CSV table of C-alpha atoms in Angstrom, one decimal:
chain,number,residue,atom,x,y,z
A,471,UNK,CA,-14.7,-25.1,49.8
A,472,UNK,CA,-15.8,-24.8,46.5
A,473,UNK,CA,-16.7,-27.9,44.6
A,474,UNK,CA,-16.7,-28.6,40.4
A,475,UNK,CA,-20.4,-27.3,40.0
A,476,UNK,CA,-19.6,-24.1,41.7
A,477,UNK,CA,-16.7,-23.0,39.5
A,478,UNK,CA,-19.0,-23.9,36.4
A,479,UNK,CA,-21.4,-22.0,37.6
A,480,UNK,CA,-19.0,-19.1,38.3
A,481,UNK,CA,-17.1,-19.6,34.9
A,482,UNK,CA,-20.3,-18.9,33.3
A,483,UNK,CA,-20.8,-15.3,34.2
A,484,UNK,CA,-17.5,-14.4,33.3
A,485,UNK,CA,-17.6,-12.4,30.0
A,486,UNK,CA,-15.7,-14.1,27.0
A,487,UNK,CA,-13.7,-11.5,26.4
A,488,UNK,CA,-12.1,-11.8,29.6
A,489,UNK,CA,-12.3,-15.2,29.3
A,490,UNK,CA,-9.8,-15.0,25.8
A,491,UNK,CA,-8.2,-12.1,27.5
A,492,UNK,CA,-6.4,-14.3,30.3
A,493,UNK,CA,-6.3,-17.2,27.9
A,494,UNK,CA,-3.5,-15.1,25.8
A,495,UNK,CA,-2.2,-13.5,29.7
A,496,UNK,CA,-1.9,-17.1,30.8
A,497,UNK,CA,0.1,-17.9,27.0
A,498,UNK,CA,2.5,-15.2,27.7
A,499,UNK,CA,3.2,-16.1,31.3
A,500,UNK,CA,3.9,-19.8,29.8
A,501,UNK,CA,6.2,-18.5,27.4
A,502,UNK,CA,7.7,-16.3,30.0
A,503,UNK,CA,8.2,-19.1,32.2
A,504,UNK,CA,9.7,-21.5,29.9
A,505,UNK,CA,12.3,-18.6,29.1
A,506,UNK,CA,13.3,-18.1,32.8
A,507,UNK,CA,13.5,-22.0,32.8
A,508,UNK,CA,16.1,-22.0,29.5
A,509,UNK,CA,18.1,-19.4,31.3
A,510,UNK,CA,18.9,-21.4,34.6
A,511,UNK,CA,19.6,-24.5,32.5
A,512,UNK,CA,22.2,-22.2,30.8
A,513,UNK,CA,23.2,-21.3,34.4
A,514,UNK,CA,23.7,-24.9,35.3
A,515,UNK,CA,25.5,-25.8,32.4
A,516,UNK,CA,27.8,-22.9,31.7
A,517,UNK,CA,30.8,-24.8,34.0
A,518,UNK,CA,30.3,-27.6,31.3
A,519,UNK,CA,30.2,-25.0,28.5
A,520,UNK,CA,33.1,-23.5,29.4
A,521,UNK,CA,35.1,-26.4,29.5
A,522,UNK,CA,34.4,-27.2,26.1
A,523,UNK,CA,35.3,-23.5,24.7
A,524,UNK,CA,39.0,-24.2,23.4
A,525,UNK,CA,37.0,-27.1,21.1
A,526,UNK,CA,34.4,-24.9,20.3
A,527,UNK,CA,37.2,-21.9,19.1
A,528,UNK,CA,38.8,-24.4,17.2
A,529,UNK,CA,35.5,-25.8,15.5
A,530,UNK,CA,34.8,-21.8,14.4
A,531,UNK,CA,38.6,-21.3,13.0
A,532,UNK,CA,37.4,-24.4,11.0
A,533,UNK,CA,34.1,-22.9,9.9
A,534,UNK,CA,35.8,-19.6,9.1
A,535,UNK,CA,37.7,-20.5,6.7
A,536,UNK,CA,35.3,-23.3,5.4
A,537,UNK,CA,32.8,-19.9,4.8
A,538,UNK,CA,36.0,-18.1,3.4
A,539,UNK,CA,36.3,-20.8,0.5
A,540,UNK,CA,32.0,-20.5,-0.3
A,541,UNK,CA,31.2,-24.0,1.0
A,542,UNK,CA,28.4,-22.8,3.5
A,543,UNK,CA,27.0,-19.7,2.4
A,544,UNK,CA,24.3,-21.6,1.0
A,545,UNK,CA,23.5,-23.5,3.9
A,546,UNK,CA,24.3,-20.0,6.2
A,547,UNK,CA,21.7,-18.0,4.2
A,548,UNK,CA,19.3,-20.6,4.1
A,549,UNK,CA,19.4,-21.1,8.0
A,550,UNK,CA,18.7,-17.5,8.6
A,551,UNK,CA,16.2,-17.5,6.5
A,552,UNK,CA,14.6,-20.0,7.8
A,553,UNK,CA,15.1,-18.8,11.5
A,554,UNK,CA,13.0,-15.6,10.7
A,555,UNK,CA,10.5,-17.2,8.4
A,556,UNK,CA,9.8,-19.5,11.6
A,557,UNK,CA,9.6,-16.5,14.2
A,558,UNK,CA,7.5,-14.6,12.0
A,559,UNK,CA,5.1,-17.4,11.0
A,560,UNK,CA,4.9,-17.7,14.9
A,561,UNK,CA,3.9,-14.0,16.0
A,562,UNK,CA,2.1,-13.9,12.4
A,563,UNK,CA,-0.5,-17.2,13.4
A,564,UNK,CA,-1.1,-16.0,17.3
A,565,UNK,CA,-2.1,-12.1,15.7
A,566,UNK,CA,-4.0,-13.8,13.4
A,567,UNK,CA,-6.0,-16.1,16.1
A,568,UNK,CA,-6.6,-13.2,18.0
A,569,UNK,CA,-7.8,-10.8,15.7
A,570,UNK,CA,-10.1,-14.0,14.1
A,571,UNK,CA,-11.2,-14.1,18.3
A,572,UNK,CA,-12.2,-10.3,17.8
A,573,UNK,CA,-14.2,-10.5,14.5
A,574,UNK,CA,-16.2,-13.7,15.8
A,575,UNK,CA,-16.9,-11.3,19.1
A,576,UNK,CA,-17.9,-8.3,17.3
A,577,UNK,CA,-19.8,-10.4,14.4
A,578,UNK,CA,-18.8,-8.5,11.9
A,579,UNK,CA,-20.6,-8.8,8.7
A,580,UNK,CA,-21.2,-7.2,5.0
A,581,UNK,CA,-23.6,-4.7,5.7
A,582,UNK,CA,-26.6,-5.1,3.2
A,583,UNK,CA,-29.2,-2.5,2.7
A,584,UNK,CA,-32.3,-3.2,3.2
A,585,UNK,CA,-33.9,-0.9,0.3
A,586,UNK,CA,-30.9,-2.7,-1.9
A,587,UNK,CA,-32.6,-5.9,-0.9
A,588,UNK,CA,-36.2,-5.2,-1.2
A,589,UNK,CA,-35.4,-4.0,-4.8
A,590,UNK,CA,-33.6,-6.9,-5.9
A,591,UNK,CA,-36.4,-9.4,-4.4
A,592,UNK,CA,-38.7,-7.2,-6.6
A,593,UNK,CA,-36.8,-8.2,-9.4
A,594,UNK,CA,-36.6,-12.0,-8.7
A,595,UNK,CA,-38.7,-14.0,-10.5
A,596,UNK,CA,-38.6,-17.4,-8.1
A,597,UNK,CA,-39.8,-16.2,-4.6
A,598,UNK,CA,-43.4,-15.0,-4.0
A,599,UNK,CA,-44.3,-11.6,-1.9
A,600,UNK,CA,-47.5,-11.9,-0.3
A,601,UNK,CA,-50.0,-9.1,-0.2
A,602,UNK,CA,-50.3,-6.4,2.3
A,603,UNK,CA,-53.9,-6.7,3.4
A,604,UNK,CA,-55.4,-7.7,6.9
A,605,UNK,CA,-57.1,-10.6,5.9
A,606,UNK,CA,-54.4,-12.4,4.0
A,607,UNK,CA,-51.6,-11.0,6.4
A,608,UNK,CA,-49.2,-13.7,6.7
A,609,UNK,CA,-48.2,-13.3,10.7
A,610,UNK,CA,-45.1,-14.7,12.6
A,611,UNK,CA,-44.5,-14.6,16.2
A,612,UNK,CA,-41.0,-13.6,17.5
A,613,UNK,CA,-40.1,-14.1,21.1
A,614,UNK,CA,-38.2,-11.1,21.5
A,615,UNK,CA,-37.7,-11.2,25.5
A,616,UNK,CA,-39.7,-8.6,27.2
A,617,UNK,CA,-42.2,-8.6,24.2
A,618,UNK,CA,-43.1,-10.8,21.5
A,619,UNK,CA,-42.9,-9.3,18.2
A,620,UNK,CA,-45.7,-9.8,15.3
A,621,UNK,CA,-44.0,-9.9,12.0
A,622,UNK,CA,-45.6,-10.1,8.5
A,623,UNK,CA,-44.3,-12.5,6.3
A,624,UNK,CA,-43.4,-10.1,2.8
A,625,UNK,CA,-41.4,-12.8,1.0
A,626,UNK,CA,-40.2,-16.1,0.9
A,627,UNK,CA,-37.5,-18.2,-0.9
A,628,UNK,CA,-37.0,-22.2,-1.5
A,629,UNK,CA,-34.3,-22.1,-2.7
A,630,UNK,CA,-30.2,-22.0,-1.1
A,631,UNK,CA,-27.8,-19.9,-2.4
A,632,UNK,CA,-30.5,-16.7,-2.8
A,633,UNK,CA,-30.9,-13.7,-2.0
A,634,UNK,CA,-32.5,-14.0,1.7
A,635,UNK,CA,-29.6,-17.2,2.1
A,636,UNK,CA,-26.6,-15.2,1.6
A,637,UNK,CA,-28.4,-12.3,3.4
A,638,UNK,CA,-28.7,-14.1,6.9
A,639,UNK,CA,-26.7,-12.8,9.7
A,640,UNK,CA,-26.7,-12.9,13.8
A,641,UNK,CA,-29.4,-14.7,15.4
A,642,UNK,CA,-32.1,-12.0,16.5
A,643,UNK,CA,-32.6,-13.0,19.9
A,644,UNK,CA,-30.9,-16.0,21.5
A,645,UNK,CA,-34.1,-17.4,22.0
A,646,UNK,CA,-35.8,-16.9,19.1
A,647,UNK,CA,-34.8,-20.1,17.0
A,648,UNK,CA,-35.0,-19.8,13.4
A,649,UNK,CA,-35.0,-15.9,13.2
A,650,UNK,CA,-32.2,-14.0,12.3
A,651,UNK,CA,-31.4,-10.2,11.5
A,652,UNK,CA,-30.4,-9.1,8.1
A,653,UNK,CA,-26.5,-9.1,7.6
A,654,UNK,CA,-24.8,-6.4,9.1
A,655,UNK,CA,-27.7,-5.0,10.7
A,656,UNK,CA,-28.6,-4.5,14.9
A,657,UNK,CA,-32.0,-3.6,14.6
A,658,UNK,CA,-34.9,-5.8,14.7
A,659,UNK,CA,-37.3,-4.0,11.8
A,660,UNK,CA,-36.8,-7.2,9.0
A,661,UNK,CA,-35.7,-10.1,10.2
A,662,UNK,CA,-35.3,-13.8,8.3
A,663,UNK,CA,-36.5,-16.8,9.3
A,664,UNK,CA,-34.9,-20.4,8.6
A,665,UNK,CA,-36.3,-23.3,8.3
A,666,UNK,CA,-35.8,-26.8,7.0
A,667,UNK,CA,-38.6,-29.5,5.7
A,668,UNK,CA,-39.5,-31.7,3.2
A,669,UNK,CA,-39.8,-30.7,-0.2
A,670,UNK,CA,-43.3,-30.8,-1.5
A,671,UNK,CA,-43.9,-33.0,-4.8
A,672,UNK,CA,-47.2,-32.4,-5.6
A,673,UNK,CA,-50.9,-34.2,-4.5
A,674,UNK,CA,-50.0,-34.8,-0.9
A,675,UNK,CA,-46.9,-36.3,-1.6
A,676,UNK,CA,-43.2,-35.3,-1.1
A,677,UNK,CA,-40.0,-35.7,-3.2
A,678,UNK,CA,-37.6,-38.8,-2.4
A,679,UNK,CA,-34.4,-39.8,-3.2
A,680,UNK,CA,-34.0,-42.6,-5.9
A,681,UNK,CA,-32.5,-44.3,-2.4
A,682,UNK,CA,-36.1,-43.7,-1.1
A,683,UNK,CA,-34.9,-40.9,1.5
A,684,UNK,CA,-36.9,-38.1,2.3
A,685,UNK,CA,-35.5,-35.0,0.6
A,686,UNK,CA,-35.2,-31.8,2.6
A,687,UNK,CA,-34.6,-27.9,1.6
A,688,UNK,CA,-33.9,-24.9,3.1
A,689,UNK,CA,-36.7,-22.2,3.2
A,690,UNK,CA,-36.1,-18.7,3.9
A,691,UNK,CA,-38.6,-15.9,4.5
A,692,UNK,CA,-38.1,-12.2,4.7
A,693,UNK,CA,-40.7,-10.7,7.8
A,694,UNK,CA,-41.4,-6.8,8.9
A,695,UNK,CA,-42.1,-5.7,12.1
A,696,UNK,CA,-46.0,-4.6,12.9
A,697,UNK,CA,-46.0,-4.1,16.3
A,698,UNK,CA,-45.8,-6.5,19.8
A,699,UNK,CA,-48.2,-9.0,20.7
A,700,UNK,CA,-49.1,-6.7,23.7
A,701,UNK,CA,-52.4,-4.8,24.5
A,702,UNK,CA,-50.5,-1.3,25.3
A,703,UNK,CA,-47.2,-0.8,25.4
A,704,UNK,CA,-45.1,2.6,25.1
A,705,UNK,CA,-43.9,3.5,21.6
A,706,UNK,CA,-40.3,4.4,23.1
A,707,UNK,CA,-39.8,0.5,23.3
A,708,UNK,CA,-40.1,0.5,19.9
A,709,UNK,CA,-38.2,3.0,18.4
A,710,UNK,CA,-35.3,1.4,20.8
A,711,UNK,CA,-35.9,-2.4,20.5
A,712,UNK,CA,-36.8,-2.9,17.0
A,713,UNK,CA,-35.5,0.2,15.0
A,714,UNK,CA,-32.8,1.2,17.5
A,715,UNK,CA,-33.3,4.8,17.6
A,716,UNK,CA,-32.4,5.7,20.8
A,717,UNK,CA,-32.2,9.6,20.1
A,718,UNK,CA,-33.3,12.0,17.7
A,719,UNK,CA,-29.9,11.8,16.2
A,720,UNK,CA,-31.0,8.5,15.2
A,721,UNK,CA,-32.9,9.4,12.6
A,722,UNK,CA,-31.5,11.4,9.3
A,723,UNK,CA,-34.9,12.6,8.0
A,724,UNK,CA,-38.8,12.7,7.8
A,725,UNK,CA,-40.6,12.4,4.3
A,726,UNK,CA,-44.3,13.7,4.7
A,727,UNK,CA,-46.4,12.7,1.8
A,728,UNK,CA,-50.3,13.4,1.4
A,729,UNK,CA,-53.0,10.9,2.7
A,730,UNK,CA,-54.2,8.2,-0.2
A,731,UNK,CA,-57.7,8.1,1.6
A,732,UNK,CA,-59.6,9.6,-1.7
A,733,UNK,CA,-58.1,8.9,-5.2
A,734,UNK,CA,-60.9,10.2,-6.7
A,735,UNK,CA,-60.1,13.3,-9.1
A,736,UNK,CA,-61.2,15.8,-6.9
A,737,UNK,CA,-58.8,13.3,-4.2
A,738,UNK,CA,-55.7,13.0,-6.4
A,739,UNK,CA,-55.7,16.9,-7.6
A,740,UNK,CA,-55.6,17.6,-3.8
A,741,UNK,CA,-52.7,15.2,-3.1
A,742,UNK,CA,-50.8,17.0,-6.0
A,743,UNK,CA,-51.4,20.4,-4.7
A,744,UNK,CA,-50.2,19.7,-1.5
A,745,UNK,CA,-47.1,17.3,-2.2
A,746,UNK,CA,-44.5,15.7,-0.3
A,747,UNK,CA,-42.0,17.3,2.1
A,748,UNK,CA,-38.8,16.7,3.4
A,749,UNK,CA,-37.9,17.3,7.4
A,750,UNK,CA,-33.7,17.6,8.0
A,751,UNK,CA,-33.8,20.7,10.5
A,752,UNK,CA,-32.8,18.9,13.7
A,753,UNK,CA,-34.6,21.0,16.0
A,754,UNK,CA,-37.8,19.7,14.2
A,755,UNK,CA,-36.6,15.7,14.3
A,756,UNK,CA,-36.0,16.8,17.8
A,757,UNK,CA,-39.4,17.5,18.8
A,758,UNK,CA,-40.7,14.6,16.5
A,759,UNK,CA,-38.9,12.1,18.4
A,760,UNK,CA,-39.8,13.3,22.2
A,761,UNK,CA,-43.3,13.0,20.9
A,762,UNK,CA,-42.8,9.8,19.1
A,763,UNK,CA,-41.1,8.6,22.3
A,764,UNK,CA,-44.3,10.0,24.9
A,765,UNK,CA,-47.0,8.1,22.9
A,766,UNK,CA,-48.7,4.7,23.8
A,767,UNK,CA,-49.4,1.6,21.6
A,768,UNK,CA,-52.3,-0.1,21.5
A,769,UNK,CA,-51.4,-2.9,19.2
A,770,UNK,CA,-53.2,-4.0,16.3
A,771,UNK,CA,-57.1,-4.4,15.4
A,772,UNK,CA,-57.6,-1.3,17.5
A,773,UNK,CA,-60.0,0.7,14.6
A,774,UNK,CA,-62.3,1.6,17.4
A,775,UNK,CA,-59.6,3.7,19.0
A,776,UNK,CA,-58.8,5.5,15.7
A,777,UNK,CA,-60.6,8.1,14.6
A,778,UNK,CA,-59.4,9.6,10.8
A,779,UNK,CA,-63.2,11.0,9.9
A,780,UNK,CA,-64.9,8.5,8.3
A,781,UNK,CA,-68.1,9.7,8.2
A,782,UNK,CA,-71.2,7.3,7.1
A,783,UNK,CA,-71.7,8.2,3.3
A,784,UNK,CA,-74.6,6.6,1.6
A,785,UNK,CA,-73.0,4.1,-1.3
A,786,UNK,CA,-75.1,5.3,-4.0
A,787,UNK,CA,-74.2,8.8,-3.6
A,788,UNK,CA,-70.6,9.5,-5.3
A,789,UNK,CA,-71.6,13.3,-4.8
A,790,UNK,CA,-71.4,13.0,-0.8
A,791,UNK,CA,-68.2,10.5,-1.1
A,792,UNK,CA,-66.8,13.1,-3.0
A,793,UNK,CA,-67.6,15.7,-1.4
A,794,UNK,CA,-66.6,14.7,2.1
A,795,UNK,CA,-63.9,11.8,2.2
A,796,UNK,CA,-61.5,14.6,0.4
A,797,UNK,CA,-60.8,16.5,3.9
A,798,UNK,CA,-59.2,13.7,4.9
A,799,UNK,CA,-55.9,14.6,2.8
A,800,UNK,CA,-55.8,18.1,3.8
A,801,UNK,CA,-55.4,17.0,8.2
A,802,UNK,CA,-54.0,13.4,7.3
A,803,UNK,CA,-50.3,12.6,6.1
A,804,UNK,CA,-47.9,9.4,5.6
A,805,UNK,CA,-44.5,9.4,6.8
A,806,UNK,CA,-41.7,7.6,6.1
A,807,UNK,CA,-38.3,8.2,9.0
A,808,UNK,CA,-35.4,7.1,7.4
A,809,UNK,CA,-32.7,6.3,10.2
A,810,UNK,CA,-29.3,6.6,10.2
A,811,UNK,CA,-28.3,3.0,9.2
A,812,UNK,CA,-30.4,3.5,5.7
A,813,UNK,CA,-34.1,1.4,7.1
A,814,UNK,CA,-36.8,3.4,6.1
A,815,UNK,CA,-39.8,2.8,8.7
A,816,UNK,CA,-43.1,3.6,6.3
A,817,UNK,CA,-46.1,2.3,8.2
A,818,UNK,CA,-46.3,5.7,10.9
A,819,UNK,CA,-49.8,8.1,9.7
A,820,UNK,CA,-51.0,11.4,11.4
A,821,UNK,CA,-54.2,12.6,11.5
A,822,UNK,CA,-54.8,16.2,12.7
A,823,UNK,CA,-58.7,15.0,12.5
A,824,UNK,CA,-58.4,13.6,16.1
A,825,UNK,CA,-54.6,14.7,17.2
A,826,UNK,CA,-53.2,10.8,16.3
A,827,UNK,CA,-50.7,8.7,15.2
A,828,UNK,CA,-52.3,5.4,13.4
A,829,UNK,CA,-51.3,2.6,10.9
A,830,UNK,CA,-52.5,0.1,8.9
A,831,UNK,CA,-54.1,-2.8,10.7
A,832,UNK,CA,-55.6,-0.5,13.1
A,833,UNK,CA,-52.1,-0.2,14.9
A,834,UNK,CA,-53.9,2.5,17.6
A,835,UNK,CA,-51.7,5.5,19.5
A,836,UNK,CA,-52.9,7.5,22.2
A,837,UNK,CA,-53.6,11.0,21.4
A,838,UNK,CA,-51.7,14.0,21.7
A,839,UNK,CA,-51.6,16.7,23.7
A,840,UNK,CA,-52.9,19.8,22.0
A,841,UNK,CA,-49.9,21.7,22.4
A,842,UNK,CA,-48.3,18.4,21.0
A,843,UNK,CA,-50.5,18.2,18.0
A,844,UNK,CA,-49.9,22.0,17.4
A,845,UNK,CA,-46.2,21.3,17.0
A,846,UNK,CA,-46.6,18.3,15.0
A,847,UNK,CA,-49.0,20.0,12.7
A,848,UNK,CA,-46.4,22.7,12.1
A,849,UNK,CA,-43.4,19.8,11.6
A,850,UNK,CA,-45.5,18.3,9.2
A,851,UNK,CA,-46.9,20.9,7.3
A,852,UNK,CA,-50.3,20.8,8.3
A,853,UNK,CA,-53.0,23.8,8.3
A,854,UNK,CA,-56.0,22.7,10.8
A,855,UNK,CA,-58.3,25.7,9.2
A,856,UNK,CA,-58.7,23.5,6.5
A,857,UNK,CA,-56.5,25.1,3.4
A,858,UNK,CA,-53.4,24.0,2.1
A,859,UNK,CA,-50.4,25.0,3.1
């Protein structure tokens, strides 16, 4: 026989859904019931009500011609009114309950676009962004479930009522506490953290009330994905955990742009010649994302693994720097894949030097094949003899 700690435990697997479906099954049974119940009470009483019919035809001659002379019509109208204003309200607040059930199930919330946001942040002068460097990378850890997520911190907010405050939605895991994703969003590529302390007043002390109580605010902080806290991992998990593309339908386009590794003149007159280009042709994203989806991470710190061409140049000769670091734009190219949803994921690079995918932080890939790298170089414009194409 089952006991109390049994059926908890088996009420807890059951999905909610079903839970609030048999809730409003088990509401319309009750009502059904209760009907059924009025109707044999009728039964049982209709000996009684029959007996009192000759009263009851004289009581309606009386009313008949009581409505004939207008002395109920108010009271008549107002009664039927009332009777469907009181159905209606009835069917009206059970709809309304369930469809609220829905929208709390499906979270639905305003949709807000990331580059939307990053712009207006821009434009805010409370709230500081910190720099994008390696040594002053703010990082945060988020327990994501089969990995933990690094995330850098790109801005933060003290204030309620902001930007980042109104832009909170879902939790991004349910046990990563604090973090949550950007409203209307499912993937996991900028996330927002919550969190609640004392407010700082200054030389190691903190603001208090004129009551003498500790004053507390809300501080919210805007992170991007860098990669998981793992020493290899497959890229796939990625592209489905964090940015949700699951297919190459996914993704709506690829913007190549030249490699930033020489701004020299001789650096930036290269850049210019070769210029950005767009990918849209499907077949093309196609291949991009079956290779995207074959490589393997390395995490980050991993410049041993990366190999762009950096060749030892001598720091008092400018000559050799520019004469050497320069092939480095012609094989090397930034991308930014823009998904369906609107994120735009800008932190991939290719090199064509050593058949790799790299970033910033010395995020390492393994390398590709070389019929790989042939179709990549082709995808993204790339001429390995060295001109530009």
């Amino acid at each position: 026989m089952m006991n109390k700690n049994d059926i908890s435990d088996a009420m807890a697997f059951l999905d909610e859904d079903m839970i609030r479906h048999t809730e409003l099954l088990h509401k319309k049974y009750a009502r059904e019931i209760r009907g059924n119940r009025r109707k044999r009470e009728q039964l049982r009483f209709g000996a009684a009500a029959a007996a009192c019919l000759l009263l009851l035809g004289i009581l309606t001659a009386l009313m008949a011609v009581a409505l004939n002379r207008g002395l109920f019509t108010g009271l008549k109208e107002q009664g039927e009114g009332m009777t469907v204003q009181e159905n209606g309200q009835s069917g009206s607040e059970d709809l309304a309950a369930f469809r609220s059930e829905e929208n709390a199930a499906e979270g639905s919330e305003d949709f807000v676009a990331i580059e939307t946001l990053l712009a207006q942040l821009e434009q805010e002068e409370e709230g500081t962004s910190t720099e994008k460097s390696t040594m002053d990378m703010l990082l945060s850890a988020v327990d994501l479930g089969e990995y933990v997520g690094l995330y850098e911190v790109i801005y933060q907010s003290h204030s309620e009522g902001g930007l980042l405050s109104e832009s909170v939605g879902g939790m991004a895991t349910e046990i990563a506490d604090g973090y949550y994703r950007v409203a209307g969003h499912d993937d996991l590529q900028y996330l927002i953290y919550k969190e609640t302390h004392a407010v700082y007043a200054g030389e190691g002390t903190y603001a208090y009330t004129e009551d003498g109580e500790l004053i507390e605010a809300d501080y919210y902080f805007l992170l991007k994905f860098v990669c998981f806290d793992s020493e290899e991992y497959p890229f796939s998990d990625v592209l489905s955990l964090v940015y949700q593309i699951h297919s190459a339908e996914d993704i709506q386009q690829i913007l190549v742009k030249p490699s930033k590794a020489d701004n020299t003149d001789t650096g930036k007159a290269l850049q210019e010649q070769i210029g950005e280009n767009t990918v849209t042709d499907s077949a093309d994203i196609e291949a991009f994302y079956e290779i995207l989806s074959s490589i393997t991470c390395y995490g980050c710190d991993r410049w041993d693994l990366i190999d762009t061409g950096n060749w030892d140049i001598p720091a008092d000769s400018a000559a050799d720097y520019d004469s050497q670091t320069w092939s480095r734009i012609l094989v090397e190219r930034y991308l930014t894949i823009t998904t369906d949803y609107g994120n735009e994921i800008d932190s991939l690079k290719y090199t064509a030097y050593s058949d790799m995918f790299f970033e910033f932080n010395g995020i390492a890939y393994s390398a590709l094949t070389e019929e790989q790298a042939e179709l990549i170089c082709e995808i993204l414009g790339i001429d390995t003899d060295g001109t530009v194409s």
